[in-house]
Structure formats: structure tokens, C-alpha cells
Amino acid sequence: MTTEGSTNPQSIHRLAKLMLDRGDFASVLDAEAQLRALRVQFHIDAAQADAYEHQSTLLTAVALAQRVFLGGVFVSGELDVPLVVPVSIGKTLREAMSALGALTWTAVDDTPLVYIGGSARPRSKRFAVRTVCAGWRGGLLPAHSDALPSEIVGMPVASVLAAGLAVNEAFLAVTGDAPAAGKRSIGLSLWSPGLDDWLHDDGAPELVFLPSRLWLIGLGHLGQAYLWCLGILPYPETPQLELMLQDFDRTTPSTWSTSVLTAPPDEAKPSCIGIRKTRLMAEWAEQRGFTTAICERRFDAHVRRQNHEPSVALCGVDNAIARRALDKVGFEFIVSAGLGSGYNDFRTIRIHTLPAQRKAEEIWPDIVADLGGKEASVYEPMIAAGAIDRCGAAMLAGVAVGAPFVGAVAAALAISEVLRLLHGGVVNRLIDLDLTGPEHKVVLPQRNSLLHLNLGYVSRG
């Protein structure tokens, strides 16, 4: 969080930036104070508490919500069970919740409530939803809804999807941005993203194969969401995933607000501010049991993949120069996720896969965004009050709005393209959606088969 009077673009919480840009508040302090007033409650019953997919959902939801609901993330239910998902420390689910920063008791009655899995609950006047994870399908329902998909074990990345959608829905509710929030069914099939009825059986196979070698480009918002999804997957205990981690950037005070694996800068332990993201993420991945190599240079057309390096790339960078080079460096298969960055489009997600009918330079034209002038209308009160000068306003205008739950959903979709290819499914050349209404989506399959590609895989643990 920012210190009093601070308008440092590298310190502002990215959802405080949302509130500033759309005119909700006239100062950074007021916007961040609003975030500190937001709370959310999660509850898990005994029937779900020891299940891999439901633990995955809860762990992900808490990790995301900690960066959004700064007034407190509360968790109740059956927590004294062995932790079976190895993305957090602790021997029990309760210990994992505490390690993630959650408060393990019940909040006041008007706090938005998210049930983790299970069947219908009694109708309530408060915001109350329940997550759903069945096979490759993930989403949420009003808590009282009788709808229930077929009872099959959930694929862990679908848990990430369900958690991201649930935190998004709760945030929509508390900010008043969607009157229907909490009253609707929202979800997707990661096996068939274009499916209209996500609760209907999508014919997905059991998850058997996992990628063995991946190159991650960018280790911020999206890159850390990719790593979280990979950590959720049930890899065997011995190292079975080789990662190339590429980024040249260092963490800043605002990194944690969108990046799920970066600790808040005010925790009572050595700060990670100023540390290269490659080093932090390699440490996390090695603790998870993965093998890593790092590359601390910008990704561009001068990069050349060597034969011994991963041939599958997950791209999470937000600049056209890097994206335009994706199909020029020797990768066999590429998934690139892009997110909106403004107050009115930060919930938008666009997934591309390569090779495709169009080259990367055609998909991402060399267009420079024009950010000038935004401060004149939005930041004028701050300039008039002396809180910021026009140079500072211009710098602040260039900071992206972002939310970790958007990156989580995007990462689930992106990694599912790799998983689907490993299982003989259809690869999509484009997925385009907005989390305000994800049912209104565009999904375009690849026209050419990519099943001949040898991506490298291991069997799940």
C-alpha cells in the first residue's frame, strides 16, 4: 500500500488505480481506504475439506482474495484435515490458511460468503455463492441453487478457474458494479470453452498427462498465475517439470496487488521489493519440486531457443515487441494471454495460440498506445490540490489497472490449451471474453491439427 500522500506509480494498488480512474475517489488514500473496508468469507464443509479439487479452490480463492479484500479474508468450516495440495506451507488446511494470511473464524453476517463446493444451501439475503468443480468445468452458482453438474472429480486447473470467478463475482457485488452478481450461474468448460451450458457434460477425459517442459515469458501478473496453476497440478513427487523462467524486471511495492506469488511488502519478514522476479519465482518453483533455469533479459526477436530448452512457451508479457517475436525464436507451441489494462476493460481476457493462420506480427501490430490527456480529466482534482504535478499525473496515467482474479482465470484458460493438446483435444486459436459477463465469449478453434507436435509430457502423480 502507499504511504500517506504517495502517488508513486510503482506503489499504488492496482485496484485503487481502478477507483481513481473511474472517478470514485479523488485521492490514492481514499481509494485504498475503500479497499481496506472490503471483506469476504469462505466456508468449506467436512465433505469437501479433504478433496484435492476443493482444497485447490480454497487455496486459490484465499490467495487471490488477500490481494483484493484488504479488510480481511475469513475462512470457516472443517480446516483440521491434512493438506494435500502442495502450493502452500503447513501440514493441515488450517495451517495453510494462516500461512496465506486468512483469518480462520467467521466474520459478521453481512460479509459476502463463498461456499467451497457442496450442494444447495438455504436461501439468504446476503451475497452467497458456491463454487463448482467437475471434471474440466469450473464456475459458481447462487448458494441456494439446486443445479448440480455430474459428480466427477474436478481437474485442478478448473479449481483455479472456479476460484477466480468467485473472487471476481464477490468483488463485483461489493463494489456494486453488477446488480446480478451472486444471483447468476457463471462458469466455463476448460475442455470446450465455447460450450454454452457449462453445467452440461462436456465429454472431457480424465486428466492423465502433464507438460514436462515449459518456457514462461514474463513473471508478473500472468506469469505468476501460470506458476500457481502449474503448482496446483498433481505432479509426481520427484521433479518432473523443467521450467525456463524469463523476465528482466524487479518487484515493486505494487507487484503483490496483482501477482499471486509475491508477498505484500509490509509483512514482518524481509521485503522482496527490488528482487528480480526470476529469483523469487525460481525459489518458489524449486520448493514445489520443479527444476528451473532463468533468463534475465528482455524477450525479443534476438532470442534463440536451443534444442535442449523447452519448446512450449507460455507468454504473459504486455508489450507488442515481445509478442511480435513469439513465432521467430524456435518454439513449437505458444500460448499467449493478454489482459485489458483500463478501468473499463481490465476484466477482458484474450488468449492466442501459435502457430496459427496469421503470424505474430499480424496478430499484434506495432501500435503504441496513446495515454496522453487522461490526467486532464481524471487527475485534475489531485493536481489542483497539490497532491501530484502534471508530470506525475502523466506517469500515473500510464499505470495499468489490474486484478489477480483476472490473471488466474486467464492462466487457467491458457494452460488448458496445453493440457487439451496433450489429451488429443481441439486447440483454440482465439478465446476472447470479459469477466463481467463471461457467457458472452468468442472461441475460435485452430483450423489445422497440431496433434503432430511432440510437447513432452509426464503422467500425473
Coordinates of C-alpha atoms in Angstrom, one line a residue:
M1 CA 0.0 0.0 0.0
T2 CA 1.1 3.6 -0.5
T3 CA 2.3 5.8 2.3
E4 CA 0.4 9.0 3.2
G5 CA 0.5 11.4 0.3
S6 CA 2.2 8.9 -2.0
T7 CA 1.3 8.8 -5.7
N8 CA 4.3 6.8 -6.8
P9 CA 3.1 4.8 -9.8
Q10 CA 5.2 1.8 -8.6
S11 CA 3.4 1.8 -5.2
I12 CA -0.3 2.2 -5.9
H13 CA -2.5 -0.8 -5.5
R14 CA -3.9 -1.6 -9.0
L15 CA -7.5 -1.8 -7.8
A16 CA -7.1 1.6 -6.1
K17 CA -6.0 2.8 -9.6
L18 CA -9.3 1.4 -10.9
M19 CA -11.2 3.6 -8.4
L20 CA -9.2 6.7 -9.2
D21 CA -9.6 6.3 -13.0
R22 CA -13.3 5.9 -13.0
G23 CA -13.7 8.8 -10.6
D24 CA -14.9 7.0 -7.4
F25 CA -12.3 8.9 -5.3
A26 CA -10.1 11.9 -5.7
S27 CA -7.1 10.6 -3.8
V28 CA -5.0 7.5 -3.6
L29 CA -5.5 7.4 0.2
D30 CA -9.3 7.4 -0.1
A31 CA -9.2 4.7 -2.8
E32 CA -7.0 2.4 -0.7
A33 CA -9.1 3.1 2.4
Q34 CA -12.1 1.7 0.5
L35 CA -10.1 -1.5 -0.3
R36 CA -9.3 -1.8 3.4
A37 CA -13.0 -1.8 4.2
L38 CA -13.8 -4.9 2.0
R39 CA -14.1 -8.3 3.5
V40 CA -15.0 -11.8 2.2
Q41 CA -15.8 -15.1 3.9
F42 CA -15.1 -18.6 2.6
H43 CA -16.6 -21.8 4.1
I44 CA -15.7 -25.4 3.5
D45 CA -17.6 -28.4 4.9
A46 CA -16.1 -31.7 6.0
A47 CA -17.4 -33.5 2.9
Q48 CA -15.2 -31.3 0.7
A49 CA -12.3 -30.4 3.0
D50 CA -10.0 -33.3 2.2
A51 CA -10.7 -33.4 -1.6
Y52 CA -7.9 -32.3 -3.8
E53 CA -10.0 -30.1 -6.1
H54 CA -11.8 -28.3 -3.3
Q55 CA -8.6 -27.7 -1.4
S56 CA -7.2 -26.3 -4.6
T57 CA -10.2 -24.0 -5.0
L58 CA -10.0 -22.7 -1.4
L59 CA -6.2 -22.2 -1.5
T60 CA -6.5 -20.3 -4.8
A61 CA -9.5 -18.2 -3.7
V62 CA -7.8 -17.1 -0.5
A63 CA -4.5 -16.3 -2.2
L64 CA -6.4 -14.1 -4.7
A65 CA -8.8 -12.5 -2.2
Q66 CA -5.9 -11.5 0.1
R67 CA -5.0 -9.0 -2.7
V68 CA -8.5 -7.7 -3.2
F69 CA -10.4 -7.7 0.1
L70 CA -7.9 -5.9 2.3
G71 CA -10.3 -5.6 5.2
G72 CA -9.9 -9.4 5.9
V73 CA -10.3 -12.8 4.3
F74 CA -12.1 -15.1 6.7
V75 CA -12.3 -18.9 6.4
S76 CA -14.5 -21.2 8.4
G77 CA -15.5 -24.9 8.3
E78 CA -13.5 -28.1 8.6
L79 CA -9.9 -27.0 8.4
D80 CA -8.1 -29.6 10.6
V81 CA -7.5 -32.0 7.8
P82 CA -4.2 -32.9 6.1
L83 CA -3.1 -30.5 3.3
V84 CA -2.9 -32.5 0.1
V85 CA -2.2 -29.7 -2.4
P86 CA 1.4 -28.6 -2.2
V87 CA 1.2 -24.9 -3.1
S88 CA 1.3 -23.6 0.5
I89 CA 3.2 -24.4 3.7
G90 CA 1.7 -26.3 6.6
K91 CA 0.6 -29.8 7.4
T92 CA -3.1 -29.0 7.6
L93 CA -5.6 -26.9 5.7
R94 CA -5.8 -24.6 8.8
E95 CA -2.1 -24.0 8.8
A96 CA -2.1 -23.3 5.1
M97 CA -4.9 -20.7 5.5
S98 CA -2.9 -19.0 8.2
A99 CA 0.2 -19.0 6.0
L100 CA -1.7 -17.4 3.2
G101 CA -2.9 -14.6 5.6
A102 CA -6.5 -15.7 6.2
L103 CA -8.4 -15.3 9.5
T104 CA -9.8 -18.7 10.5
W105 CA -13.0 -17.7 12.0
T106 CA -16.4 -16.4 10.9
A107 CA -16.9 -12.7 10.0
V108 CA -20.0 -10.6 10.6
D109 CA -23.2 -11.7 8.9
D110 CA -23.2 -9.2 6.1
T111 CA -19.8 -10.3 4.7
P112 CA -20.0 -11.8 1.2
L113 CA -19.9 -15.6 1.6
V114 CA -18.4 -18.2 -0.8
Y115 CA -19.1 -21.9 -0.1
I116 CA -16.4 -24.2 -1.5
G117 CA -18.4 -26.9 -3.4
G118 CA -21.2 -29.0 -2.0
S119 CA -24.9 -28.9 -2.6
A120 CA -27.6 -26.2 -2.2
R121 CA -27.7 -24.1 0.9
P122 CA -30.6 -22.2 2.5
R123 CA -31.6 -19.0 0.7
S124 CA -30.1 -15.9 2.2
K125 CA -30.4 -12.1 1.8
R126 CA -26.6 -11.7 1.8
F127 CA -24.3 -12.4 -1.1
A128 CA -23.8 -16.1 -1.0
V129 CA -22.5 -18.4 -3.8
R130 CA -20.9 -21.8 -4.0
T131 CA -18.1 -22.9 -6.2
V132 CA -18.4 -25.8 -8.7
C133 CA -15.5 -28.0 -9.9
A134 CA -16.5 -31.1 -12.0
G135 CA -14.0 -32.6 -14.5
W136 CA -12.7 -29.7 -16.7
R137 CA -15.6 -27.4 -15.7
G138 CA -15.3 -24.7 -13.1
G139 CA -17.6 -21.9 -12.0
L140 CA -20.1 -20.8 -9.4
L141 CA -23.8 -20.9 -8.6
P142 CA -26.0 -19.0 -6.2
A143 CA -25.6 -20.9 -2.9
H144 CA -29.3 -21.8 -2.9
S145 CA -29.4 -23.1 -6.5
D146 CA -30.4 -26.7 -7.0
A147 CA -28.3 -27.0 -10.1
L148 CA -25.6 -29.6 -9.8
P149 CA -23.3 -31.0 -12.5
S150 CA -22.5 -34.7 -12.7
E151 CA -20.4 -35.8 -9.8
I152 CA -17.0 -36.4 -11.2
V153 CA -13.6 -35.4 -9.7
G154 CA -12.6 -31.9 -10.7
M155 CA -9.5 -31.2 -12.7
P156 CA -7.2 -28.9 -10.5
V157 CA -6.9 -26.1 -13.1
A158 CA -10.8 -26.0 -13.1
S159 CA -10.4 -25.2 -9.4
V160 CA -8.3 -22.2 -10.2
L161 CA -11.0 -21.1 -12.7
A162 CA -13.8 -21.5 -10.1
A163 CA -11.8 -19.6 -7.5
G164 CA -11.0 -16.7 -9.9
L165 CA -14.6 -16.4 -11.0
A166 CA -15.8 -16.5 -7.3
V167 CA -13.5 -13.7 -6.2
N168 CA -14.4 -11.7 -9.2
E169 CA -18.1 -12.1 -8.5
A170 CA -17.7 -11.1 -4.9
F171 CA -15.8 -8.0 -5.9
L172 CA -18.5 -7.1 -8.4
A173 CA -21.0 -7.4 -5.6
V174 CA -19.3 -5.3 -3.0
T175 CA -18.5 -2.5 -5.5
G176 CA -22.0 -2.5 -6.9
D177 CA -20.6 -3.0 -10.5
A178 CA -23.0 -5.8 -11.4
P179 CA -26.6 -5.9 -9.9
A180 CA -26.8 -9.6 -10.9
A181 CA -23.6 -10.6 -9.0
G182 CA -24.3 -13.6 -6.8
K183 CA -27.7 -14.3 -8.5
R184 CA -26.4 -16.0 -11.6
S185 CA -24.7 -19.1 -12.9
I186 CA -21.2 -18.4 -14.2
G187 CA -18.7 -20.9 -15.4
L188 CA -16.7 -22.4 -18.3
S189 CA -15.5 -25.7 -19.6
L190 CA -11.8 -25.8 -20.0
W191 CA -12.2 -28.8 -22.3
S192 CA -14.7 -27.0 -24.5
P193 CA -14.6 -23.2 -23.7
G194 CA -17.2 -22.4 -26.4
L195 CA -19.8 -24.6 -24.7
D196 CA -22.9 -22.6 -23.8
D197 CA -24.1 -24.7 -21.0
W198 CA -21.1 -25.2 -18.8
L199 CA -23.0 -27.4 -16.3
H200 CA -23.7 -29.9 -19.1
D201 CA -21.3 -32.9 -19.6
D202 CA -18.6 -31.7 -22.0
G203 CA -17.1 -35.2 -22.8
A204 CA -13.8 -34.3 -21.3
P205 CA -11.3 -37.1 -20.5
E206 CA -9.7 -37.7 -17.1
L207 CA -6.6 -35.7 -16.6
V208 CA -3.7 -38.1 -17.3
F209 CA -0.9 -36.2 -19.0
L210 CA 1.0 -33.1 -17.7
P211 CA 3.6 -30.9 -19.5
S212 CA 7.2 -31.8 -18.7
R213 CA 9.0 -28.7 -20.1
L214 CA 7.7 -25.1 -20.3
W215 CA 9.2 -21.7 -21.0
L216 CA 7.5 -18.9 -19.1
I217 CA 7.9 -15.4 -20.6
G218 CA 7.1 -12.7 -18.1
L219 CA 6.8 -13.4 -14.3
G220 CA 4.4 -10.6 -13.2
H221 CA 0.6 -10.8 -13.0
L222 CA 0.1 -13.5 -15.6
G223 CA 3.5 -15.4 -15.2
Q224 CA 2.9 -15.9 -11.5
A225 CA -0.7 -17.1 -12.2
Y226 CA 0.8 -19.6 -14.7
L227 CA 3.1 -20.9 -12.0
W228 CA 0.3 -21.1 -9.5
C229 CA -1.7 -23.3 -11.9
L230 CA 1.3 -25.5 -12.6
G231 CA 1.8 -25.9 -8.8
I232 CA -1.8 -26.9 -8.4
L233 CA -1.4 -29.8 -10.9
P234 CA -0.8 -33.2 -9.4
Y235 CA 2.8 -33.8 -10.5
P236 CA 4.7 -36.8 -9.1
E237 CA 6.9 -36.1 -6.1
T238 CA 10.2 -36.4 -7.9
P239 CA 11.0 -33.4 -10.2
Q240 CA 9.0 -33.8 -13.4
L241 CA 8.6 -30.3 -14.7
E242 CA 11.5 -28.3 -16.2
L243 CA 10.9 -24.6 -16.4
M244 CA 12.8 -21.8 -18.1
L245 CA 11.8 -18.5 -16.3
Q246 CA 12.4 -15.4 -18.3
D247 CA 12.0 -11.8 -17.0
F248 CA 14.3 -8.8 -16.6
D249 CA 12.1 -6.9 -14.1
R250 CA 12.3 -6.5 -10.3
T251 CA 9.4 -6.4 -7.9
T252 CA 8.0 -3.1 -6.8
P253 CA 5.6 -2.2 -3.9
S254 CA 2.6 -2.7 -6.1
T255 CA 3.6 -6.1 -7.6
W256 CA 1.8 -8.1 -4.9
S257 CA -1.5 -6.4 -5.7
T258 CA -1.9 -8.4 -8.9
S259 CA 0.8 -11.2 -8.6
V260 CA -0.3 -14.2 -6.6
L261 CA 3.2 -15.4 -5.6
T262 CA 4.6 -12.1 -4.4
A263 CA 4.2 -11.3 -0.7
P264 CA 2.9 -8.0 0.5
P265 CA 5.8 -5.5 1.2
D266 CA 4.6 -4.8 4.8
E267 CA 4.8 -8.3 6.1
A268 CA 7.0 -8.9 9.2
K269 CA 9.8 -10.6 7.1
P270 CA 12.5 -9.4 4.7
S271 CA 10.9 -7.4 1.9
C272 CA 11.1 -8.8 -1.6
I273 CA 11.0 -5.3 -3.2
G274 CA 13.8 -4.8 -5.6
I275 CA 14.5 -8.5 -6.0
R276 CA 14.4 -9.9 -9.6
K277 CA 11.2 -11.8 -10.3
T278 CA 13.2 -14.6 -11.8
R279 CA 14.9 -15.3 -8.5
L280 CA 11.8 -15.2 -6.4
M281 CA 9.8 -17.4 -8.8
A282 CA 12.6 -19.9 -9.2
E283 CA 12.8 -20.3 -5.4
W284 CA 9.1 -20.9 -5.2
A285 CA 9.1 -23.4 -8.1
E286 CA 12.1 -25.3 -6.7
Q287 CA 10.3 -25.6 -3.3
R288 CA 7.4 -27.0 -5.2
G289 CA 9.7 -29.7 -6.7
F290 CA 10.2 -28.3 -10.2
T291 CA 13.6 -27.8 -12.0
T292 CA 14.3 -24.2 -13.1
A293 CA 16.7 -22.2 -15.3
I294 CA 16.4 -18.4 -15.5
C295 CA 16.9 -15.8 -18.3
E296 CA 17.2 -12.2 -17.2
R297 CA 16.9 -10.3 -20.4
R298 CA 14.1 -8.9 -22.5
F299 CA 12.3 -11.2 -24.8
D300 CA 12.6 -10.1 -28.4
A301 CA 13.4 -11.4 -31.8
H302 CA 17.1 -11.8 -30.9
V303 CA 16.3 -14.7 -28.5
R304 CA 17.0 -18.1 -29.9
R305 CA 15.8 -21.3 -28.3
Q306 CA 18.4 -24.1 -28.1
N307 CA 17.4 -27.7 -28.8
H308 CA 17.8 -28.7 -25.2
E309 CA 15.4 -26.0 -23.9
P310 CA 11.6 -26.1 -23.6
S311 CA 9.8 -25.9 -26.9
V312 CA 6.4 -24.8 -25.4
A313 CA 6.0 -21.2 -24.3
L314 CA 3.5 -19.5 -22.0
C315 CA 3.7 -15.8 -22.7
G316 CA 2.4 -13.3 -20.1
V317 CA 4.0 -10.0 -21.3
D318 CA 2.1 -6.9 -22.1
N319 CA 4.1 -5.3 -24.9
A320 CA 3.8 -5.8 -28.7
I321 CA 7.5 -6.0 -29.3
A322 CA 7.8 -9.3 -27.3
R323 CA 4.6 -10.7 -28.7
R324 CA 5.5 -10.0 -32.3
A325 CA 8.7 -12.1 -31.8
L326 CA 7.0 -15.2 -30.4
D327 CA 7.0 -17.2 -33.6
K328 CA 10.5 -16.2 -34.5
V329 CA 12.7 -17.8 -31.8
G330 CA 12.1 -21.5 -32.3
F331 CA 9.1 -22.6 -30.2
E332 CA 6.9 -25.4 -31.4
F333 CA 3.8 -24.3 -29.5
I334 CA 2.9 -21.0 -27.9
V335 CA 0.1 -19.8 -25.7
S336 CA -0.1 -16.0 -25.1
A337 CA -2.6 -14.4 -22.7
G338 CA -3.4 -10.7 -22.8
L339 CA -5.5 -8.6 -20.3
G340 CA -7.2 -5.3 -20.5
S341 CA -5.4 -2.5 -18.6
G342 CA -8.0 0.3 -18.2
Y343 CA -10.8 0.9 -15.7
N344 CA -13.4 -0.1 -18.2
D345 CA -11.7 -3.2 -19.7
F346 CA -9.4 -4.7 -17.1
R347 CA -11.6 -7.8 -16.8
T348 CA -11.1 -8.6 -20.5
I349 CA -9.0 -11.7 -21.5
R350 CA -7.7 -12.7 -24.9
I351 CA -5.9 -16.0 -25.4
H352 CA -4.0 -16.7 -28.7
T353 CA -2.1 -19.9 -29.7
L354 CA 0.6 -20.2 -32.2
P355 CA 1.3 -21.5 -34.8
A356 CA -1.8 -20.2 -36.4
Q357 CA -3.1 -18.9 -39.7
R358 CA -1.7 -15.5 -39.0
K359 CA 1.9 -14.6 -38.0
A360 CA 2.5 -13.0 -34.6
E361 CA 3.3 -9.6 -36.2
E362 CA -0.1 -9.7 -37.9
I363 CA -1.9 -10.5 -34.6
W364 CA -0.1 -7.8 -32.7
P365 CA 0.5 -4.8 -34.9
D366 CA 3.2 -2.4 -33.9
I367 CA 0.8 0.2 -32.3
V368 CA 1.8 2.4 -29.5
A369 CA -1.0 3.2 -27.1
D370 CA -1.7 7.0 -26.5
L371 CA -2.0 7.6 -22.8
G372 CA -1.7 11.4 -23.0
G373 CA -4.6 13.5 -21.9
K374 CA -6.1 11.1 -19.4
E375 CA -4.8 13.1 -16.4
A376 CA -6.5 16.2 -17.6
S377 CA -10.0 14.8 -16.8
V378 CA -9.3 12.2 -14.1
Y379 CA -6.4 13.6 -12.1
E380 CA -7.2 17.3 -12.3
P381 CA -8.6 17.5 -8.7
M382 CA -5.4 15.9 -7.4
I383 CA -3.3 18.3 -9.4
A384 CA -5.3 21.3 -8.1
A385 CA -4.9 20.1 -4.5
G386 CA -1.1 19.8 -5.0
A387 CA -1.1 16.1 -4.4
I388 CA 0.5 15.5 -7.7
D389 CA 2.1 17.6 -10.5
R390 CA 1.3 17.1 -14.2
C391 CA 4.4 15.1 -14.8
G392 CA 3.4 12.7 -12.0
A393 CA -0.2 12.6 -13.3
A394 CA 1.1 11.5 -16.7
M395 CA 3.2 8.8 -15.1
L396 CA 0.2 7.6 -13.0
A397 CA -2.0 7.6 -16.1
G398 CA 0.4 5.0 -17.7
V399 CA -0.1 2.5 -14.8
A400 CA -2.3 -0.4 -15.7
V401 CA -5.4 -1.3 -13.7
G402 CA -5.3 -5.0 -12.8
A403 CA -6.8 -7.6 -10.5
P404 CA -5.3 -11.0 -9.6
F405 CA -8.6 -12.9 -10.2
V406 CA -8.4 -11.9 -13.9
G407 CA -4.9 -13.3 -14.3
A408 CA -6.0 -16.5 -12.5
V409 CA -8.9 -17.1 -15.0
A410 CA -6.6 -16.2 -17.9
A411 CA -3.9 -18.6 -16.7
A412 CA -6.4 -21.4 -16.3
L413 CA -7.6 -20.9 -19.9
A414 CA -4.0 -20.7 -21.2
I415 CA -2.6 -23.7 -19.5
S416 CA -5.7 -25.7 -20.5
E417 CA -4.7 -25.2 -24.2
V418 CA -1.5 -27.1 -23.4
L419 CA -3.4 -29.8 -21.4
R420 CA -6.0 -30.2 -24.1
L421 CA -3.4 -30.7 -26.8
L422 CA -1.7 -33.4 -24.7
H423 CA -5.1 -35.2 -24.4
G424 CA -5.9 -35.0 -28.1
G425 CA -8.5 -32.2 -27.8
V426 CA -9.1 -29.2 -30.0
V427 CA -6.8 -26.2 -29.7
N428 CA -8.3 -22.7 -29.9
R429 CA -6.5 -20.0 -31.9
L430 CA -8.5 -17.4 -30.0
I431 CA -10.5 -17.1 -26.8
D432 CA -12.0 -13.6 -26.1
L433 CA -14.2 -12.9 -23.0
D434 CA -15.0 -10.4 -20.3
L435 CA -15.4 -11.5 -16.7
T436 CA -18.3 -9.0 -16.3
G437 CA -20.3 -11.5 -18.4
P438 CA -18.1 -14.5 -19.4
E439 CA -21.1 -16.2 -21.1
H440 CA -20.7 -13.7 -24.0
K441 CA -17.4 -15.1 -25.4
V442 CA -15.7 -15.7 -28.7
V443 CA -13.9 -19.0 -29.1
L444 CA -12.3 -19.8 -32.5
P445 CA -10.6 -23.3 -32.9
Q446 CA -7.4 -23.8 -34.8
R447 CA -8.1 -24.8 -38.4
N448 CA -5.0 -27.1 -38.7
S449 CA -4.3 -30.0 -36.4
L450 CA -1.4 -29.6 -34.0
L451 CA -1.5 -33.2 -32.8
H452 CA 1.8 -34.0 -34.5
L453 CA 3.7 -31.8 -32.1
N454 CA 5.9 -33.5 -29.5
L455 CA 5.4 -31.3 -26.5
G456 CA 6.9 -33.6 -23.8
Y457 CA 4.7 -34.9 -21.0
V458 CA 4.7 -37.0 -17.8
S459 CA 1.9 -38.9 -16.2
R460 CA 0.2 -37.4 -13.3
G461 CA 1.1 -38.5 -9.8

